[in-house]
PDB file of C-alpha atoms in Angstrom:
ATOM      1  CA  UNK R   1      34.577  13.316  26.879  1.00 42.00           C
ATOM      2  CA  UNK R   2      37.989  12.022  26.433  1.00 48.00           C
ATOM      3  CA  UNK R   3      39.446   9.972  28.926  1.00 49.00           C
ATOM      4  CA  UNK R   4      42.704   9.754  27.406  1.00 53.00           C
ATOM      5  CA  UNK R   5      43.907  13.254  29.217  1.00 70.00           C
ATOM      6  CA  UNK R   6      45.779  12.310  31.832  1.00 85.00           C
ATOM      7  CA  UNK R   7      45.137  15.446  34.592  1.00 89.00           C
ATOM      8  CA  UNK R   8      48.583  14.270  36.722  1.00 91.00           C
ATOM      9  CA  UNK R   9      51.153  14.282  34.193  1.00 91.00           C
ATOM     10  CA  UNK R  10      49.595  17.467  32.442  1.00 92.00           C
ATOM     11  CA  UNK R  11      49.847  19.049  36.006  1.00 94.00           C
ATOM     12  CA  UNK R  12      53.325  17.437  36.596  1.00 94.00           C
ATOM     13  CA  UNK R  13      54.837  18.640  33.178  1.00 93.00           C
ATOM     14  CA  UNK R  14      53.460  22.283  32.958  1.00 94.00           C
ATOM     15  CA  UNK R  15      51.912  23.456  37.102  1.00 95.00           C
ATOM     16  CA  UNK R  16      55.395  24.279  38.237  1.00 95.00           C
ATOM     17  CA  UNK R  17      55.500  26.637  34.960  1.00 95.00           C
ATOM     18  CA  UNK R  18      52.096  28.125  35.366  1.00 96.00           C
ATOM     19  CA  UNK R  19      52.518  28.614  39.284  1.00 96.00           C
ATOM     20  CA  UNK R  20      55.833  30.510  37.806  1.00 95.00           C
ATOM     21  CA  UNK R  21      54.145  33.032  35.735  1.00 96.00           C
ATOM     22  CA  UNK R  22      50.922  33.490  37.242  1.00 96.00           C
ATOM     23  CA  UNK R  23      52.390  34.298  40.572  1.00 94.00           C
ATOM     24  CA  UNK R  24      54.811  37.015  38.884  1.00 94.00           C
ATOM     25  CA  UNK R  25      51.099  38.490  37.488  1.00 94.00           C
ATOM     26  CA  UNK R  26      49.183  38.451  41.048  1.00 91.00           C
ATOM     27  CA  UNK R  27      51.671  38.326  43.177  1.00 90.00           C
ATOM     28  CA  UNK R  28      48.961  36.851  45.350  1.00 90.00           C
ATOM     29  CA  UNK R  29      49.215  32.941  46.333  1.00 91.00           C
ATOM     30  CA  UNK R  30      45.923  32.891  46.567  1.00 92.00           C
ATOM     31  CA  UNK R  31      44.806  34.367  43.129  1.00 92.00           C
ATOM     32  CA  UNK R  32      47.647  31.988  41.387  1.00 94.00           C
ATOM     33  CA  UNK R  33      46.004  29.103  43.153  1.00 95.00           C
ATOM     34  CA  UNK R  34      42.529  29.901  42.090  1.00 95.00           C
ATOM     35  CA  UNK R  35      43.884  30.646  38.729  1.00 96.00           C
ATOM     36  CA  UNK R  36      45.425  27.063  38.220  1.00 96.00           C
ATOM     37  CA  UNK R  37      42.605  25.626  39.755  1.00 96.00           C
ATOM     38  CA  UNK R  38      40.632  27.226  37.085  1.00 95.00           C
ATOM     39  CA  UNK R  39      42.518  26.030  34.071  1.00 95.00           C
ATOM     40  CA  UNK R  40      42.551  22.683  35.425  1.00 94.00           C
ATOM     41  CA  UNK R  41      38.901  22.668  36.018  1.00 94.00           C
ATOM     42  CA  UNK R  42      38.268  24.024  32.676  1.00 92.00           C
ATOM     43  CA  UNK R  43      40.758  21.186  30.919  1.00 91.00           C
ATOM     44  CA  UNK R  44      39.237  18.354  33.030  1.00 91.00           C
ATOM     45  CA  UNK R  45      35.490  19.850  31.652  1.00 89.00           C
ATOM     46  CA  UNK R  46      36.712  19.684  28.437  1.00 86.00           C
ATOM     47  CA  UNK R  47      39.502  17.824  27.468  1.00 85.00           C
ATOM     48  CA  UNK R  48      39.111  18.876  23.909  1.00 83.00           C
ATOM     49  CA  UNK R  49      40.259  22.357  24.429  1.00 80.00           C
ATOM     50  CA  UNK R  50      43.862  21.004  25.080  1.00 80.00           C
ATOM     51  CA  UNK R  51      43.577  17.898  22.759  1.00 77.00           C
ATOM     52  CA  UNK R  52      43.261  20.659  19.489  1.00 74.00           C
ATOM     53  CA  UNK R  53      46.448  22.433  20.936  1.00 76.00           C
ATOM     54  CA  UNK R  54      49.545  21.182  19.542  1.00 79.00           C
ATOM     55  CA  UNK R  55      51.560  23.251  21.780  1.00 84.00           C
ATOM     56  CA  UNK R  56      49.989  22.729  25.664  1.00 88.00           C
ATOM     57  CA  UNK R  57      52.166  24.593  27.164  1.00 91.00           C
ATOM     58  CA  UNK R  58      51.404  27.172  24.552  1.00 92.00           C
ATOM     59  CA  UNK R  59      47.707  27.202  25.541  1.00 93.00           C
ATOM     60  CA  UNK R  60      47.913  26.542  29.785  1.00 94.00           C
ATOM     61  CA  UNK R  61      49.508  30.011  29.882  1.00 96.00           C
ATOM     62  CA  UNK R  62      47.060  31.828  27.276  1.00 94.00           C
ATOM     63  CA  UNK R  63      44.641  30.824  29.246  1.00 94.00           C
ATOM     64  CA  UNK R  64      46.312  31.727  32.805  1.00 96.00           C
ATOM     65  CA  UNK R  65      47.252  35.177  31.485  1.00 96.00           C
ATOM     66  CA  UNK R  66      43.059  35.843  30.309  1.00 95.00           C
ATOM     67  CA  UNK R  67      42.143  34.353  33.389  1.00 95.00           C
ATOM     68  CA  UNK R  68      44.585  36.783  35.164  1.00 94.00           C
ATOM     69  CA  UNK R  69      43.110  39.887  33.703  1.00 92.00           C
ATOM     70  CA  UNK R  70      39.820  38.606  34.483  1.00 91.00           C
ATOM     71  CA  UNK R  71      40.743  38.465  37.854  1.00 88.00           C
ATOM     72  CA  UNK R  72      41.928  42.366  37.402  1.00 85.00           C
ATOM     73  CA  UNK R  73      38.972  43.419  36.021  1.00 84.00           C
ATOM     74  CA  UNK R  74      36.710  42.248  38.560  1.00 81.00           C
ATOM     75  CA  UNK R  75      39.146  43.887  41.191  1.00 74.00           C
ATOM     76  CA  UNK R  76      39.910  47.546  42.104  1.00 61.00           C
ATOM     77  CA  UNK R  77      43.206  49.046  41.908  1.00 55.00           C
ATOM     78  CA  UNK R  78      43.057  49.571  45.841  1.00 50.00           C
ATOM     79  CA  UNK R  79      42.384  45.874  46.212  1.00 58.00           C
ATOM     80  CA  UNK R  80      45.324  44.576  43.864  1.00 55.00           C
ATOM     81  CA  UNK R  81      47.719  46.952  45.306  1.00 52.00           C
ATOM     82  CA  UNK R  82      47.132  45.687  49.155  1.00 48.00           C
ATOM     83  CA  UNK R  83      48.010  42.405  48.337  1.00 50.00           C
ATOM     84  CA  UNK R  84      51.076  40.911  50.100  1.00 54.00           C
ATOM     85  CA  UNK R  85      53.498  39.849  47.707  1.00 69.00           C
ATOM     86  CA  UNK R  86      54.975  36.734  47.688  1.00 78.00           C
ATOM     87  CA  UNK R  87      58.619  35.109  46.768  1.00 86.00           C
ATOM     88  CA  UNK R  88      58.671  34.511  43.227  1.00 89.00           C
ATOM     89  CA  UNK R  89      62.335  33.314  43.424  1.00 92.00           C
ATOM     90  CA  UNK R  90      63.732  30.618  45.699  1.00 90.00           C
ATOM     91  CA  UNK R  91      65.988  31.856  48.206  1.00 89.00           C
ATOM     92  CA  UNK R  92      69.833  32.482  47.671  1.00 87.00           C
ATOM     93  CA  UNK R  93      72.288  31.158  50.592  1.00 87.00           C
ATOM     94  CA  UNK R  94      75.105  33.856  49.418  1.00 88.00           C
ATOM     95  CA  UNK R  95      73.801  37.371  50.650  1.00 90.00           C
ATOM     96  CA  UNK R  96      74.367  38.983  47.603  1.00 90.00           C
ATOM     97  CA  UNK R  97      72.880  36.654  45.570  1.00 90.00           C
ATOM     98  CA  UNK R  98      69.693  36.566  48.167  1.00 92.00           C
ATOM     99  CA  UNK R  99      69.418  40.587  48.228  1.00 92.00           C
ATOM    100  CA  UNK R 100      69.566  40.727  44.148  1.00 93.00           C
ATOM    101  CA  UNK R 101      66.513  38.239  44.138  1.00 93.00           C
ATOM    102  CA  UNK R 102      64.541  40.521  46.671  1.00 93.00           C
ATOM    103  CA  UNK R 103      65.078  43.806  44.687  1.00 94.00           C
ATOM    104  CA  UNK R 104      64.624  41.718  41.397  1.00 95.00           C
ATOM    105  CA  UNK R 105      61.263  40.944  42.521  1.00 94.00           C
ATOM    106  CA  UNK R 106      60.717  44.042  43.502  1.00 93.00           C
ATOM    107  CA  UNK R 107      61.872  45.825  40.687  1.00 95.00           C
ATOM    108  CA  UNK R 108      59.348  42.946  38.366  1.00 95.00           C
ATOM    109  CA  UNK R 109      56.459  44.183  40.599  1.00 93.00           C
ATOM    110  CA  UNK R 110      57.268  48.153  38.827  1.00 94.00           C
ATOM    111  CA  UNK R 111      56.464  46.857  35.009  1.00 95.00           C
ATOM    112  CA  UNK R 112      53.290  47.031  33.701  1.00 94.00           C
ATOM    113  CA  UNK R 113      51.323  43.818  33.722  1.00 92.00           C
ATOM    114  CA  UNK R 114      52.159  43.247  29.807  1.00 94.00           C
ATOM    115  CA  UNK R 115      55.649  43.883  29.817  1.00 96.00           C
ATOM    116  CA  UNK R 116      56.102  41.579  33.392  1.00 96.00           C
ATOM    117  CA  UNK R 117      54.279  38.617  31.348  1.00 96.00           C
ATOM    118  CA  UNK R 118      56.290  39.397  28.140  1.00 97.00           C
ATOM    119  CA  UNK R 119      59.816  39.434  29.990  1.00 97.00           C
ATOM    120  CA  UNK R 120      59.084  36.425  32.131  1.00 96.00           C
ATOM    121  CA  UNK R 121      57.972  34.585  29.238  1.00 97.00           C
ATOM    122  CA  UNK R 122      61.318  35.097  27.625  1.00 96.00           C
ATOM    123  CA  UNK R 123      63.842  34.752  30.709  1.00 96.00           C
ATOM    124  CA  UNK R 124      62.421  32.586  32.697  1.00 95.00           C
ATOM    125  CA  UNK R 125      60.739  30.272  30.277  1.00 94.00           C
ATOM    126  CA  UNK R 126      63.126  31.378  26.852  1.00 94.00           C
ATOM    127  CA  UNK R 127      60.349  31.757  24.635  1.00 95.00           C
ATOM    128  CA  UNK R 128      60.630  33.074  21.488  1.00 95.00           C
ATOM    129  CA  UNK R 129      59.112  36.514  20.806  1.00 97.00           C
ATOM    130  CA  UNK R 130      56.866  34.600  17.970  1.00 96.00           C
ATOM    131  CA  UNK R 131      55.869  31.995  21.051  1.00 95.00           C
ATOM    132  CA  UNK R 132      55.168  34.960  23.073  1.00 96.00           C
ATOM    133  CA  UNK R 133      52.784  37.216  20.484  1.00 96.00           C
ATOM    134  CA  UNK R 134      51.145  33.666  20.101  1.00 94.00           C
ATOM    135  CA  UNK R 135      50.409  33.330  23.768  1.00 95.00           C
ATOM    136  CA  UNK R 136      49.692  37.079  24.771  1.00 95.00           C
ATOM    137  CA  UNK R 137      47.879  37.777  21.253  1.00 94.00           C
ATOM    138  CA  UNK R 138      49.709  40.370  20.271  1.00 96.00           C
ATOM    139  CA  UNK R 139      52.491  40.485  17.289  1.00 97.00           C
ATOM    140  CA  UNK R 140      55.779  39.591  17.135  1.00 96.00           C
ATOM    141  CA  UNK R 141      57.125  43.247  17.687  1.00 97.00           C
ATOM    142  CA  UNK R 142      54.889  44.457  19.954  1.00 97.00           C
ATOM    143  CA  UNK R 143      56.537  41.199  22.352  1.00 97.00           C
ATOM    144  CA  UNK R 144      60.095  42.542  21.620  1.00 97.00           C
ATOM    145  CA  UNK R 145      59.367  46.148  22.395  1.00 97.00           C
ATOM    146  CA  UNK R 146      57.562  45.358  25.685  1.00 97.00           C
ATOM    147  CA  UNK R 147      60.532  43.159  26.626  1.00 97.00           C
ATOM    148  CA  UNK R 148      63.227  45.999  25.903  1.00 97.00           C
ATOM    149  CA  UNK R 149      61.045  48.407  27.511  1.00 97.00           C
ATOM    150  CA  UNK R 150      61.267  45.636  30.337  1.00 97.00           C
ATOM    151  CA  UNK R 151      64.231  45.086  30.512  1.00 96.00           C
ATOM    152  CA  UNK R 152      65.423  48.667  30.160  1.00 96.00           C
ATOM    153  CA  UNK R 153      63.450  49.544  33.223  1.00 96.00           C
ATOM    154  CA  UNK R 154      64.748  46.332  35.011  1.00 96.00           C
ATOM    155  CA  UNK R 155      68.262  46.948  34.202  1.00 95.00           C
ATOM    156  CA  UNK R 156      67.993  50.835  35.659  1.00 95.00           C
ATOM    157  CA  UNK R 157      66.699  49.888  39.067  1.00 95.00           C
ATOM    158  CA  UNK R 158      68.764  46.902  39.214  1.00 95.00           C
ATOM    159  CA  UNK R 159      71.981  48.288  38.038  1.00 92.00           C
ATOM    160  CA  UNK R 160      73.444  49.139  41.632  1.00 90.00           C
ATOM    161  CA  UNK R 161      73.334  45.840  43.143  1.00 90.00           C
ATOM    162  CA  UNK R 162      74.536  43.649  39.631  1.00 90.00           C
ATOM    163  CA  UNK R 163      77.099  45.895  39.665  1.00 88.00           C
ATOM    164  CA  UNK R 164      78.039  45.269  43.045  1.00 84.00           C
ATOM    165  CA  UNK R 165      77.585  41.657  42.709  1.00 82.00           C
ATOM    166  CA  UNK R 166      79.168  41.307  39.084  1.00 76.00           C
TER     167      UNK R 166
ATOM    168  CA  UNK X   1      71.103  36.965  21.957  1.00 74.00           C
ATOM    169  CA  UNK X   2      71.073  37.063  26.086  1.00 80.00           C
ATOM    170  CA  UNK X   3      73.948  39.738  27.925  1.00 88.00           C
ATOM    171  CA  UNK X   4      75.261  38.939  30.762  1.00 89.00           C
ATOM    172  CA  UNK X   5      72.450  40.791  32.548  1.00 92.00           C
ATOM    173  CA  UNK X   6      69.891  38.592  30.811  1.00 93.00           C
ATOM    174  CA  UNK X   7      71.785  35.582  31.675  1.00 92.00           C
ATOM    175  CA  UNK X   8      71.697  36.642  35.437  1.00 92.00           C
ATOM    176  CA  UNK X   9      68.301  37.092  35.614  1.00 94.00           C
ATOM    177  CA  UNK X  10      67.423  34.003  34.112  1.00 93.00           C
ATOM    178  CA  UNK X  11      69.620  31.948  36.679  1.00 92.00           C
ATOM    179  CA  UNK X  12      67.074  32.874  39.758  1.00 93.00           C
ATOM    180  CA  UNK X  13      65.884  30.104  40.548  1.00 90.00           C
ATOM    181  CA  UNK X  14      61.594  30.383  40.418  1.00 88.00           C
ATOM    182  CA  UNK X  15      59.877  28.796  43.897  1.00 90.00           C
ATOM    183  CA  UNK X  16      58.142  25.118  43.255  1.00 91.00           C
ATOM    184  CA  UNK X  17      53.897  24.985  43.518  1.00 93.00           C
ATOM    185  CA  UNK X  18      53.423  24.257  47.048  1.00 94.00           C
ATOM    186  CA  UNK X  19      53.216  20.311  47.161  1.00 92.00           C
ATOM    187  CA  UNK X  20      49.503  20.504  48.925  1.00 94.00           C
ATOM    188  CA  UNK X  21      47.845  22.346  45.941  1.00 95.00           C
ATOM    189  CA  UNK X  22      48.439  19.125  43.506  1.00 94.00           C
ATOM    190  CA  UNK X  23      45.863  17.224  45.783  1.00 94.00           C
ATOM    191  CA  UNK X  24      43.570  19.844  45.929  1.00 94.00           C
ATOM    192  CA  UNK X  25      43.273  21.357  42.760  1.00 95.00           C
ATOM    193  CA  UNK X  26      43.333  17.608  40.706  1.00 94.00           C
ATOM    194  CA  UNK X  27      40.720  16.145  43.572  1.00 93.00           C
ATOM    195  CA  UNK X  28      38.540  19.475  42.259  1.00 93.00           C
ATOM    196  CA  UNK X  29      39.715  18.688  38.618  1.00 91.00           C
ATOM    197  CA  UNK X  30      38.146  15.111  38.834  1.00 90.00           C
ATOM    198  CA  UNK X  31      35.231  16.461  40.274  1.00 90.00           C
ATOM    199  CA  UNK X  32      34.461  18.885  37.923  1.00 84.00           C
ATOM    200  CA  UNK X  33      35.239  15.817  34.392  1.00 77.00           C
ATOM    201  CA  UNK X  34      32.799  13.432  36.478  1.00 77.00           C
ATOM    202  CA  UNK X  35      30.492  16.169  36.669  1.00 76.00           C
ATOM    203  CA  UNK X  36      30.483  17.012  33.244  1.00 69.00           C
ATOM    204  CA  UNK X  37      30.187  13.283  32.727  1.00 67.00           C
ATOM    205  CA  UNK X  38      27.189  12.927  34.433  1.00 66.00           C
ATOM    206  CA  UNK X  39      25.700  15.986  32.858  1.00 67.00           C
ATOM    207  CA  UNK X  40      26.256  15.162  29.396  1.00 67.00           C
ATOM    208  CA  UNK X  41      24.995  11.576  30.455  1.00 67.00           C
ATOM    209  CA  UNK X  42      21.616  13.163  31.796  1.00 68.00           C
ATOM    210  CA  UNK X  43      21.192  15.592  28.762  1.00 68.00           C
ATOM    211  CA  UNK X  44      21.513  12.122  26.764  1.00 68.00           C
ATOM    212  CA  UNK X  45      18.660  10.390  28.869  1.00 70.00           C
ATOM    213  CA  UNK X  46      16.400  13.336  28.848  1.00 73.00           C
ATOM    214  CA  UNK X  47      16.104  13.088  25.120  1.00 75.00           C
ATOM    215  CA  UNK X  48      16.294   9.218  25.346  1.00 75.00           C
ATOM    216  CA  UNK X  49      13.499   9.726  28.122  1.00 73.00           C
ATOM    217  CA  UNK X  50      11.959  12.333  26.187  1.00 74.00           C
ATOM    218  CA  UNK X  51      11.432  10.482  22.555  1.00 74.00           C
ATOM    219  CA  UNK X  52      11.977   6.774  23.353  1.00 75.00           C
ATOM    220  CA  UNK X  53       8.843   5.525  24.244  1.00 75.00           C
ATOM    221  CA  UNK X  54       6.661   6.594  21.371  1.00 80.00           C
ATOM    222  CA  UNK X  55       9.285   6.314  18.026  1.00 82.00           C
ATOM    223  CA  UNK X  56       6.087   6.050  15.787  1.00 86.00           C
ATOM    224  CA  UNK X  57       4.521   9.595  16.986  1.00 86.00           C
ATOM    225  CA  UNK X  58       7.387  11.613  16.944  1.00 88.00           C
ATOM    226  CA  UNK X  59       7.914  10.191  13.502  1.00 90.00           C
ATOM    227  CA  UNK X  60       5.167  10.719  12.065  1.00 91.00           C
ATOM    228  CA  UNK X  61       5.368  14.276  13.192  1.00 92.00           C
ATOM    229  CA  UNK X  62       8.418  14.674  11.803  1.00 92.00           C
ATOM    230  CA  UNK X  63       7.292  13.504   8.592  1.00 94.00           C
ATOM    231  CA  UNK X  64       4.151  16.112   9.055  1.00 94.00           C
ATOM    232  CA  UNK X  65       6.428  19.095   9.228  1.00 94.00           C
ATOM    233  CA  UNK X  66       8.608  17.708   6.447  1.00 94.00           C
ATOM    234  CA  UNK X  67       5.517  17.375   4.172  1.00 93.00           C
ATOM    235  CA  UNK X  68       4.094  20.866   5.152  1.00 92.00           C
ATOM    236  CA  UNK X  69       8.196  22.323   4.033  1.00 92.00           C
ATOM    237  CA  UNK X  70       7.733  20.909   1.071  1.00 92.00           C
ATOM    238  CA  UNK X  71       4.546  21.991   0.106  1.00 89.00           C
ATOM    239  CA  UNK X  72       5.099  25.400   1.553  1.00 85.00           C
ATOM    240  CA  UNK X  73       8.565  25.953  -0.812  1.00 83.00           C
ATOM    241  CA  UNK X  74       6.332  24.125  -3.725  1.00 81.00           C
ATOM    242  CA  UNK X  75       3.204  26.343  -3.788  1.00 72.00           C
ATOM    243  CA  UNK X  76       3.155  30.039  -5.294  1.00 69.00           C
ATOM    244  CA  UNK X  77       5.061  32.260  -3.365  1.00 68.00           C
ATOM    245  CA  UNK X  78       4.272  36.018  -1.643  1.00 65.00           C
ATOM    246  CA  UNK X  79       5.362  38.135  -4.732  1.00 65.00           C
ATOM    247  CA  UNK X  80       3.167  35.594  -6.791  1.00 64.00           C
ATOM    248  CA  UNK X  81       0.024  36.001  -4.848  1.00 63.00           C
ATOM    249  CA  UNK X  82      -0.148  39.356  -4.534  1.00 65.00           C
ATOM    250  CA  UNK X  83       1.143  40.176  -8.027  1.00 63.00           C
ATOM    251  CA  UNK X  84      -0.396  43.128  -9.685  1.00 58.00           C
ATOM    252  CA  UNK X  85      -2.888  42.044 -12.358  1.00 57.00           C
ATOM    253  CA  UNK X  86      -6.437  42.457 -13.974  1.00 59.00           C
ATOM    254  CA  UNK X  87      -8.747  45.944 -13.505  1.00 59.00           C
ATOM    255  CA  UNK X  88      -6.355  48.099 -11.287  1.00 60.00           C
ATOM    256  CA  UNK X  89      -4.413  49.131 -14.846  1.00 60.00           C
ATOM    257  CA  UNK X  90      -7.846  49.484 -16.611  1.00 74.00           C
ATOM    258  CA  UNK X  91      -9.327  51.653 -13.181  1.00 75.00           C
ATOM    259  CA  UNK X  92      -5.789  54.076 -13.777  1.00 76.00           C
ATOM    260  CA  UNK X  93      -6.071  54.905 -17.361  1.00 81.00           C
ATOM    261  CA  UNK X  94      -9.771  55.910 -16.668  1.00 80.00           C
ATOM    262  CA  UNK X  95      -8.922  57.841 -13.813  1.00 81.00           C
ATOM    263  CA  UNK X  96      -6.137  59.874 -16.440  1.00 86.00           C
ATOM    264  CA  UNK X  97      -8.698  59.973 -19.250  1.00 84.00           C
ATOM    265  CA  UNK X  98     -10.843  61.945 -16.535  1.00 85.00           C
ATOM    266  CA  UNK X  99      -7.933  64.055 -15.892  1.00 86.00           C
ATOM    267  CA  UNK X 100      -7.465  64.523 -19.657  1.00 86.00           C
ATOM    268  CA  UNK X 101     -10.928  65.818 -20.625  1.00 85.00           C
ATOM    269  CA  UNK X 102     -10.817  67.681 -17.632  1.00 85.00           C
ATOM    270  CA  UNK X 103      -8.270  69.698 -18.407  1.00 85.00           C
ATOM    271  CA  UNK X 104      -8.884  69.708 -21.787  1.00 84.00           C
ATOM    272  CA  UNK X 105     -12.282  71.476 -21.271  1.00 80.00           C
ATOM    273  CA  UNK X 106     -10.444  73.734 -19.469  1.00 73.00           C
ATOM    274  CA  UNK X 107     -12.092  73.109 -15.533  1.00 57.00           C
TER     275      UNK X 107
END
């Protein structure tokens, strides 16, 4: 048992993050907050896990993206899919800007699981597609075709609003 | 290399954790490392409990199983013991000396 980790600042430096990514997953406020109360329940248990890691950050969302498709599996597809979904992105005062964010997140809600955590990994937390096949446990190319096939399928539903708003 | 698309997208602005989960989820985080704690403490005083009071016995039956290792890896072995040796060879040529004049006196 180390008593060295120091639970506060791990959770100030990364939950913010985490919250970030695993609510883009679940979509559910409630799964995301079971889901970091895992990890941190899991880090406080063994303190070890992280202390090996020499990226944290790195390892936090490995283990919130297995312990997101764990939540998946034990769930049926009815179950998942009558979940309310919840704001990923803060609210916009400009009207424009505020409709873009509500048919970004719905238009994020369309990808496949994978290619969601691949493309929010590299916009929203600029990741490198190395970082990301490290994280996901997949290679370095299979990251960078999930995120163009992302990003393709992003930029087609979102095209008619950013080019209103460009 | 971001576009200008890319760049957009990464602007929005993700929501914060809401503030009452950092209570919650660290008061269940503590829990859970004093738990552990306490459980790794009582593993350690079951065996403390367990072999403490007589060092001398459990020694000496450690010793006793060390001993019977040693002689068990010294003495013959399986293959040894049951090696094939003495009359069987001598009871197989008689049996095909049998055979032999048996056939020879054409039976």
């Amino acid at each position: 048992m180390s008593p060295s980790l120091d639970l506060e600042a791990l959770y100030e430096a990364h939950a913010s993050a985490l919250f970030s990514f695993v609510m883009n997953l679940t979509r559910s406020e409630a799964d995301t907050k079971d889901c970091l109360q895992e990890i941190f329940c899991r880090i406080a248990a063994k303190p070890a896990l992280l202390e090996r890691m020499r990226e944290p950050r790195a390892f936090l969302f490995q283990t919130a993206y297995r312990i997101v498709i764990d939540q998946h599996r034990r769930r049926s597809v009815r179950e998942r899919h009558g979940e309310d979904s919840e704001p990923l992105f803060a609210s916009a005062a400009n009207p424009d800007a505020e409709n873009f964010r509500r048919q970004t997140e719905t238009a994020l809600a369309e990808l496949p699981e994978d290619q969601r955590a691949v493309v929010h990994l590299k916009l929203w937390e600029h990741l490198t597609f190395e970082e990301i096949a490290r994280i996901l446990d997949i290679s370095a190319n299979t990251a960078g075709s999930r995120y163009r096939y992302g990003l393709d399928k992003l930029r087609t539903l979102l095209r008619p609003i950013y080019e209103e708003i460009k | 290399m971001k576009d200008s698309f890319e760049e957009h997208l990464s602007k929005l602005q993700r929501t914060e954790v809401p503030s009452h989960w950092r209570e919650e989820i660290l008061t269940q985080a503590l829990r859970e490392r004093s738990n552990s704690t306490i459980f790794a403490q009582e593993a350690g005083n079951f065996w403390t409990r367990f072999f403490g009071p007589h060092p001398l016995a459990w020694g000496s039956l450690a010793a006793l199983w060390v001993l019977i290792a040693v002689l068990n890896f010294a003495g013959p072995h399986d293959a040894q013991l049951y090696a094939f040796s003495g009359p069987a060879p001598t009871l197989q040529e008689l049996t095909l000396q049998l055979q032999t004049t048996l056939l020879a006196q054409g039976r």
